[in-house]
Short mmCIF file of N, CA and C in Angstrom, two decimals:
data_model
loop_
_atom_site.label_atom_id
_atom_site.label_comp_id
_atom_site.label_asym_id
_atom_site.label_seq_id
_atom_site.Cartn_x
_atom_site.Cartn_y
_atom_site.Cartn_z
N UNK A 1 1.01 -1.02 -0.03
CA UNK A 1 -0.15 0.15 0.17
C UNK A 1 0.97 1.22 0.20
N UNK A 2 0.48 2.12 -0.91
CA UNK A 2 1.34 3.59 -0.81
C UNK A 2 0.73 4.60 -0.10
N UNK A 3 1.32 5.53 0.45
CA UNK A 3 0.52 6.22 0.84
C UNK A 3 0.98 7.69 0.28
N UNK A 4 0.34 8.67 -0.33
CA UNK A 4 0.71 9.76 -0.80
C UNK A 4 0.76 10.71 0.49
N UNK A 5 2.03 11.47 0.24
CA UNK A 5 2.29 12.39 1.32
C UNK A 5 3.10 13.71 0.90
N UNK A 6 3.07 14.78 1.32
CA UNK A 6 3.79 15.97 1.14
C UNK A 6 5.19 15.81 1.64
N UNK A 7 5.36 15.33 2.63
CA UNK A 7 6.58 15.39 3.81
C UNK A 7 6.23 14.37 4.55
N UNK A 8 7.61 14.09 5.20
CA UNK A 8 7.55 13.10 6.25
C UNK A 8 8.68 14.12 7.34
N UNK A 9 8.25 14.20 8.60
CA UNK A 9 8.99 15.01 9.37
C UNK A 9 9.19 14.23 10.80
N UNK A 10 10.73 13.79 11.05
CA UNK A 10 11.01 13.16 12.17
C UNK A 10 10.63 14.29 13.22
N UNK A 11 10.06 13.54 14.43
CA UNK A 11 9.69 14.32 15.69
C UNK A 11 10.42 13.95 16.93
N UNK A 12 11.35 14.64 17.50
CA UNK A 12 12.02 14.02 18.74
C UNK A 12 11.48 14.73 20.07
N UNK A 13 11.26 13.83 20.78
CA UNK A 13 10.36 14.35 22.00
C UNK A 13 11.76 14.99 23.07
N UNK A 14 11.70 16.01 23.82
CA UNK A 14 12.60 16.61 24.48
C UNK A 14 12.02 17.11 26.27
N UNK A 15 12.70 16.87 27.13
CA UNK A 15 12.51 17.36 28.39
C UNK A 15 12.80 18.84 28.42
N UNK A 16 14.03 19.19 27.66
CA UNK A 16 14.48 20.43 27.49
C UNK A 16 14.61 20.88 26.05
N UNK A 17 13.65 21.20 25.22
CA UNK A 17 13.38 21.66 24.01
C UNK A 17 14.49 22.58 23.65
N UNK A 18 14.63 23.77 24.45
CA UNK A 18 15.53 24.70 23.90
C UNK A 18 17.27 24.20 24.09
N UNK A 19 17.39 23.30 25.10
CA UNK A 19 18.77 22.91 25.14
C UNK A 19 19.01 21.78 23.92
N UNK A 20 18.23 20.99 23.67
CA UNK A 20 18.22 20.15 22.38
C UNK A 20 18.35 20.84 21.11
N UNK A 21 17.71 21.87 21.32
CA UNK A 21 17.98 22.78 19.90
C UNK A 21 19.21 23.41 19.78
N UNK A 22 19.72 23.73 20.97
CA UNK A 22 21.20 24.47 20.71
C UNK A 22 22.11 23.57 20.40
N UNK A 23 22.03 22.18 21.03
CA UNK A 23 22.88 21.14 20.77
C UNK A 23 22.95 20.74 19.42
N UNK A 24 21.64 20.65 18.73
CA UNK A 24 21.92 20.30 17.46
C UNK A 24 22.23 21.53 16.46
N UNK A 25 22.06 22.66 16.88
CA UNK A 25 22.52 23.73 15.92
C UNK A 25 24.04 23.91 16.29
N UNK A 26 24.53 23.78 17.32
CA UNK A 26 26.07 24.25 17.93
C UNK A 26 26.70 23.19 17.40
N UNK A 27 26.43 21.94 17.96
CA UNK A 27 27.34 20.71 18.02
C UNK A 27 27.28 20.05 16.69
N UNK A 28 25.90 19.55 16.26
CA UNK A 28 25.72 18.79 15.06
C UNK A 28 25.61 19.58 13.84
N UNK A 29 25.65 21.02 13.75
CA UNK A 29 25.37 21.90 12.69
C UNK A 29 24.26 22.09 11.82
N UNK A 30 23.18 21.78 12.58
CA UNK A 30 21.74 22.05 11.97
C UNK A 30 21.43 23.56 11.95
N UNK A 31 20.72 23.87 10.95
CA UNK A 31 20.34 25.05 10.80
C UNK A 31 19.06 25.47 11.69
N UNK A 32 18.94 26.57 12.48
CA UNK A 32 17.75 26.66 13.27
C UNK A 32 16.62 27.19 12.76
N UNK A 33 15.44 26.66 12.86
CA UNK A 33 14.25 27.23 11.98
C UNK A 33 13.22 27.85 13.25
N UNK A 34 13.73 27.98 14.42
CA UNK A 34 12.90 28.62 15.32
C UNK A 34 12.48 28.10 16.58
N UNK A 35 12.54 28.77 17.78
CA UNK A 35 11.72 27.99 19.01
C UNK A 35 10.49 28.67 19.18
N UNK A 36 9.45 27.86 19.37
CA UNK A 36 7.89 28.63 19.93
C UNK A 36 7.77 28.26 21.26
N UNK A 37 7.35 29.80 21.73
CA UNK A 37 7.15 29.82 23.17
C UNK A 37 5.83 30.35 23.62
N UNK A 38 5.29 30.12 24.57
CA UNK A 38 3.89 30.71 24.97
C UNK A 38 4.17 32.08 25.46
N UNK A 39 3.04 32.75 25.79
CA UNK A 39 3.31 33.99 25.96
C UNK A 39 3.91 34.24 27.20
N UNK A 40 3.82 33.16 28.09
CA UNK A 40 4.81 33.45 29.47
C UNK A 40 6.12 32.92 29.31
N UNK A 41 6.55 32.82 28.10
CA UNK A 41 7.87 32.07 27.74
C UNK A 41 8.31 30.78 28.00
N UNK A 42 7.39 29.92 27.82
CA UNK A 42 7.87 28.43 28.11
C UNK A 42 7.83 27.96 26.71
N UNK A 43 8.90 27.13 26.33
CA UNK A 43 9.37 26.59 25.10
C UNK A 43 8.55 25.34 24.96
N UNK A 44 7.60 25.31 23.86
CA UNK A 44 6.75 24.21 23.51
C UNK A 44 7.03 23.57 22.29
N UNK A 45 7.95 24.12 21.40
CA UNK A 45 8.22 23.51 20.15
C UNK A 45 9.55 24.27 19.43
N UNK A 46 10.10 23.39 18.70
CA UNK A 46 11.13 24.20 18.06
C UNK A 46 11.53 23.07 16.63
N UNK A 47 12.17 23.98 15.78
CA UNK A 47 12.27 23.10 14.57
C UNK A 47 14.03 23.40 14.33
N UNK A 48 14.65 22.35 13.71
CA UNK A 48 15.71 22.50 12.94
C UNK A 48 15.77 22.02 11.76
N UNK A 49 16.62 22.30 10.77
CA UNK A 49 16.78 21.88 9.51
C UNK A 49 18.41 21.21 9.06
N UNK A 50 18.41 20.36 8.08
CA UNK A 50 19.51 19.64 7.61
C UNK A 50 18.97 20.05 6.15
N UNK A 51 19.72 20.89 5.73
CA UNK A 51 19.25 21.25 4.22
C UNK A 51 17.97 21.72 4.22
N UNK A 52 16.87 20.95 3.07
CA UNK A 52 15.53 21.17 3.18
C UNK A 52 14.71 20.26 3.95
N UNK A 53 15.32 19.24 4.62
CA UNK A 53 14.82 18.58 6.20
C UNK A 53 14.60 19.10 6.93
N UNK A 54 13.22 18.96 7.48
CA UNK A 54 13.05 19.67 8.61
C UNK A 54 12.96 18.51 9.72
N UNK A 55 13.18 18.69 11.32
CA UNK A 55 13.02 18.01 12.61
C UNK A 55 12.47 18.88 13.31
N UNK A 56 11.32 18.34 13.91
CA UNK A 56 10.72 19.01 15.00
C UNK A 56 11.17 18.58 16.42
N UNK A 57 11.00 19.34 17.19
CA UNK A 57 11.49 19.13 18.78
C UNK A 57 10.13 19.27 19.35
N UNK A 58 9.84 18.56 20.24
CA UNK A 58 8.43 18.34 20.80
C UNK A 58 8.56 18.05 22.15
N UNK A 59 7.50 18.81 23.05
CA UNK A 59 7.41 18.54 24.54
C UNK A 59 7.12 17.05 25.01
N UNK A 60 7.59 16.47 25.98
CA UNK A 60 7.09 15.42 26.71
C UNK A 60 5.68 15.32 26.93
N UNK A 61 5.05 14.02 26.81
CA UNK A 61 3.71 14.01 27.14
C UNK A 61 3.50 12.67 27.92
N UNK A 62 3.82 12.67 29.20
CA UNK A 62 3.87 11.49 30.05
C UNK A 62 2.40 10.79 29.62
N UNK A 63 1.35 11.53 29.96
CA UNK A 63 0.01 10.62 29.69
C UNK A 63 0.16 9.67 28.34
N UNK A 64 0.75 10.23 27.43
CA UNK A 64 0.54 9.36 26.27
C UNK A 64 2.08 8.59 26.05
N UNK A 65 2.73 8.66 27.12
CA UNK A 65 3.99 7.68 27.32
C UNK A 65 4.80 8.39 26.27
N UNK A 66 4.87 9.45 26.07
CA UNK A 66 5.81 10.07 24.99
C UNK A 66 7.15 10.80 25.61
N UNK A 67 7.96 10.00 25.71
CA UNK A 67 9.22 10.32 26.52
C UNK A 67 10.36 10.42 25.70
N UNK A 68 11.58 11.23 26.06
CA UNK A 68 12.99 10.90 25.31
C UNK A 68 13.40 9.57 25.59
N UNK A 69 14.31 9.13 24.80
CA UNK A 69 14.92 7.90 25.16
C UNK A 69 16.10 8.08 26.44
N UNK A 70 16.67 9.13 26.86
CA UNK A 70 17.33 9.21 28.18
C UNK A 70 16.47 9.06 29.28
N UNK A 71 15.16 9.40 29.19
CA UNK A 71 13.96 9.48 30.17
C UNK A 71 13.67 7.90 30.28
N UNK A 72 13.18 7.23 29.12
CA UNK A 72 12.40 6.12 29.02
C UNK A 72 13.48 4.98 29.14
N UNK A 73 14.81 5.29 29.09
CA UNK A 73 15.89 4.19 29.34
C UNK A 73 16.17 3.21 28.02
N UNK A 74 15.73 3.57 27.01
CA UNK A 74 16.01 2.87 25.56
C UNK A 74 15.74 3.67 24.26
N UNK A 75 16.51 3.39 23.33
CA UNK A 75 16.06 4.27 22.40
C UNK A 75 15.76 3.24 21.25
N UNK A 76 14.50 3.41 20.16
CA UNK A 76 13.93 2.58 19.52
C UNK A 76 14.29 2.65 18.16
N UNK A 77 15.02 3.46 17.92
CA UNK A 77 15.59 3.98 16.65
C UNK A 77 16.66 5.28 16.67
N UNK A 78 16.78 5.52 15.41
CA UNK A 78 17.61 6.81 15.42
C UNK A 78 17.51 7.49 14.17
N UNK A 79 18.52 8.55 13.89
CA UNK A 79 18.33 9.24 12.51
C UNK A 79 19.64 9.28 12.16
N UNK A 80 19.82 9.12 10.58
CA UNK A 80 21.05 9.13 9.88
C UNK A 80 20.77 10.69 9.18
N UNK A 81 22.12 11.03 9.24
CA UNK A 81 22.39 12.34 8.57
C UNK A 81 23.21 12.32 7.54
N UNK A 82 23.23 12.56 6.31
CA UNK A 82 24.28 12.45 5.20
C UNK A 82 25.02 13.95 5.20
N UNK A 83 26.14 13.81 5.34
CA UNK A 83 26.79 14.94 5.11
C UNK A 83 28.15 14.81 4.02
N UNK A 84 28.77 15.89 3.54
CA UNK A 84 29.72 15.84 2.37
C UNK A 84 31.06 15.01 2.88
N UNK A 85 31.32 15.49 4.13
CA UNK A 85 32.58 14.92 4.80
C UNK A 85 32.66 14.26 6.07
N UNK A 86 32.45 13.38 6.34
CA UNK A 86 31.87 12.58 7.76
C UNK A 86 32.99 12.63 8.71
N UNK A 87 34.44 12.87 7.98
CA UNK A 87 35.42 12.80 9.08
C UNK A 87 35.67 14.25 9.72
N UNK A 88 35.49 15.51 8.76
CA UNK A 88 35.36 16.76 9.22
C UNK A 88 34.33 17.06 10.15
N UNK A 89 33.30 16.44 10.08
CA UNK A 89 32.16 16.64 10.76
C UNK A 89 32.16 16.31 12.37
N UNK A 90 32.73 15.06 12.13
CA UNK A 90 33.10 14.22 13.49
C UNK A 90 34.31 15.20 14.31
N UNK A 91 35.23 15.65 13.66
CA UNK A 91 36.26 16.53 14.39
C UNK A 91 35.60 17.48 14.84
N UNK A 92 34.67 18.27 14.13
CA UNK A 92 33.87 19.45 14.76
C UNK A 92 32.94 19.17 15.62
N UNK A 93 32.08 18.14 15.64
CA UNK A 93 31.30 17.83 16.59
C UNK A 93 32.06 17.43 18.05
N UNK A 94 33.05 16.50 17.99
CA UNK A 94 33.79 15.97 19.29
C UNK A 94 34.38 17.25 19.90
N UNK A 95 34.93 18.37 19.02
CA UNK A 95 35.41 19.46 19.72
C UNK A 95 34.50 20.30 20.27
N UNK A 96 33.38 20.05 19.75
CA UNK A 96 32.02 21.08 20.42
C UNK A 96 31.39 20.34 21.72
N UNK A 97 31.92 19.05 21.78
CA UNK A 97 31.50 18.39 22.97
C UNK A 97 30.44 17.06 22.89
N UNK A 98 30.49 16.89 21.64
CA UNK A 98 29.48 15.83 21.10
C UNK A 98 29.91 14.27 21.91
N UNK A 99 28.90 13.61 22.43
CA UNK A 99 28.90 12.15 23.14
C UNK A 99 29.11 11.46 22.07
N UNK A 100 30.21 11.17 21.60
CA UNK A 100 30.42 10.21 20.47
C UNK A 100 30.50 8.67 20.96
N UNK A 101 29.55 7.88 20.01
CA UNK A 101 29.39 6.49 20.50
C UNK A 101 30.13 5.61 19.84
N UNK A 102 30.58 6.15 18.66
CA UNK A 102 31.41 5.11 17.57
C UNK A 102 32.21 6.10 16.72
N UNK A 103 33.24 5.72 16.55
CA UNK A 103 34.35 6.50 15.59
C UNK A 103 34.04 6.45 14.17
N UNK A 104 34.33 7.24 13.37
CA UNK A 104 33.97 7.06 11.89
C UNK A 104 34.63 5.54 11.21
N UNK A 105 33.77 4.93 10.62
CA UNK A 105 34.45 3.70 9.88
C UNK A 105 33.44 3.44 8.55
N UNK A 106 34.14 2.98 7.88
CA UNK A 106 33.47 2.39 6.41
C UNK A 106 32.40 1.12 6.85
N UNK A 107 31.44 1.15 6.51
CA UNK A 107 30.19 0.28 6.33
C UNK A 107 30.24 -0.71 5.27
N UNK A 108 29.78 -1.90 5.50
CA UNK A 108 29.73 -2.98 4.41
C UNK A 108 28.38 -2.34 3.53
N UNK A 109 27.79 -1.49 3.76
CA UNK A 109 26.58 -1.09 3.27
C UNK A 109 26.56 0.08 2.59
N UNK A 110 27.84 0.85 2.39
CA UNK A 110 28.19 1.72 1.59
C UNK A 110 28.32 3.19 2.25
N UNK A 111 28.81 3.17 3.26
CA UNK A 111 28.88 4.56 3.95
C UNK A 111 29.77 4.63 5.03
N UNK A 112 30.48 5.58 5.25
CA UNK A 112 31.39 5.80 6.29
C UNK A 112 30.54 6.83 7.16
N UNK A 113 30.47 6.21 8.43
CA UNK A 113 29.86 6.93 9.60
C UNK A 113 30.17 6.78 11.06
N UNK A 114 29.64 7.66 11.49
CA UNK A 114 30.04 7.87 13.01
C UNK A 114 28.53 7.83 13.81
N UNK A 115 28.76 7.53 15.28
CA UNK A 115 27.48 7.65 15.90
C UNK A 115 27.75 8.55 17.15
N UNK A 116 26.49 9.34 17.23
CA UNK A 116 26.62 10.40 18.34
C UNK A 116 25.33 10.10 19.20
N UNK A 117 25.29 10.58 20.48
CA UNK A 117 24.03 10.43 21.24
C UNK A 117 23.80 11.80 21.63
N UNK A 118 22.58 12.36 21.69
CA UNK A 118 22.54 13.56 22.10
C UNK A 118 21.87 14.01 23.37
N UNK A 119 21.96 15.03 24.07
CA UNK A 119 21.75 15.32 25.59
C UNK A 119 20.44 14.39 26.01
N UNK A 120 19.37 14.49 24.97
CA UNK A 120 18.00 13.70 25.47
C UNK A 120 18.03 12.25 25.33
N UNK A 121 19.48 11.77 24.81
CA UNK A 121 19.14 10.15 24.38
C UNK A 121 19.08 9.71 23.26
N UNK A 122 18.59 10.66 22.28
CA UNK A 122 18.41 10.10 20.91
C UNK A 122 19.96 9.85 20.16
N UNK A 123 19.78 8.82 19.29
CA UNK A 123 20.76 8.18 18.74
C UNK A 123 21.00 8.86 17.15
N UNK A 124 22.18 9.56 16.83
CA UNK A 124 22.42 10.04 15.28
C UNK A 124 23.48 9.29 14.85
N UNK A 125 23.51 8.86 13.64
CA UNK A 125 24.42 8.50 12.69
C UNK A 125 24.72 9.58 11.69
N UNK A 126 25.87 10.10 11.55
CA UNK A 126 26.40 10.81 10.64
C UNK A 126 27.17 10.27 9.90
N UNK A 127 26.87 10.41 8.21
CA UNK A 127 27.65 9.60 7.46
C UNK A 127 27.99 10.24 5.95
N UNK A 128 28.72 9.80 5.16
CA UNK A 128 28.99 10.16 3.88
C UNK A 128 29.09 8.74 3.06
N UNK A 129 28.14 8.66 2.05
CA UNK A 129 28.11 7.70 1.20
C UNK A 129 29.36 7.02 0.52
N UNK A 130 29.65 5.84 0.36
CA UNK A 130 30.94 5.51 -0.25
C UNK A 130 30.54 4.96 -1.59
N UNK A 131 29.59 4.70 -1.97
CA UNK A 131 29.09 4.24 -3.18
C UNK A 131 27.46 4.30 -3.39
N UNK A 132 27.27 4.26 -4.66
CA UNK A 132 25.66 4.46 -4.84
C UNK A 132 24.70 3.47 -4.19
N UNK A 133 23.46 3.92 -3.69
CA UNK A 133 22.84 2.81 -2.79
C UNK A 133 22.49 1.55 -4.00
N UNK A 134 22.21 0.46 -3.35
CA UNK A 134 22.27 -0.68 -3.95
C UNK A 134 20.83 -0.70 -4.91
N UNK A 135 20.53 -1.28 -5.98
CA UNK A 135 19.14 -1.25 -6.80
C UNK A 135 18.15 -1.64 -6.10
N UNK A 136 17.03 -1.44 -6.03
CA UNK A 136 15.84 -2.12 -5.52
C UNK A 136 15.27 -2.87 -6.18
#
């Protein structure tokens, strides 16, 4: 079954949306697309961008069991971001204080990647393709 859609937007649940936003912008190099606040100043949403791709940062909701990995104790997935030079990106993010989980290395599936965990516990793999994707 195919679903028609205009866009797919990853949503990351955060205890501290502003801190997660700042980490993604400062350490991993995403572009800020803004932070939304209530009239009293409480941060309720933020967005970062990787090129034309958006990532939403959302507040926790314990009633719906919507918790970040660092709070729930496990991560059910992660996000892969392709960059032009994974080794240069790794050096910049390490120097900025990233919690690097794995050093850059070539993978059998056609990319060179390293892993990082953000302050909320989400897993990220930053990668540069080393060959075209396999035919489908």
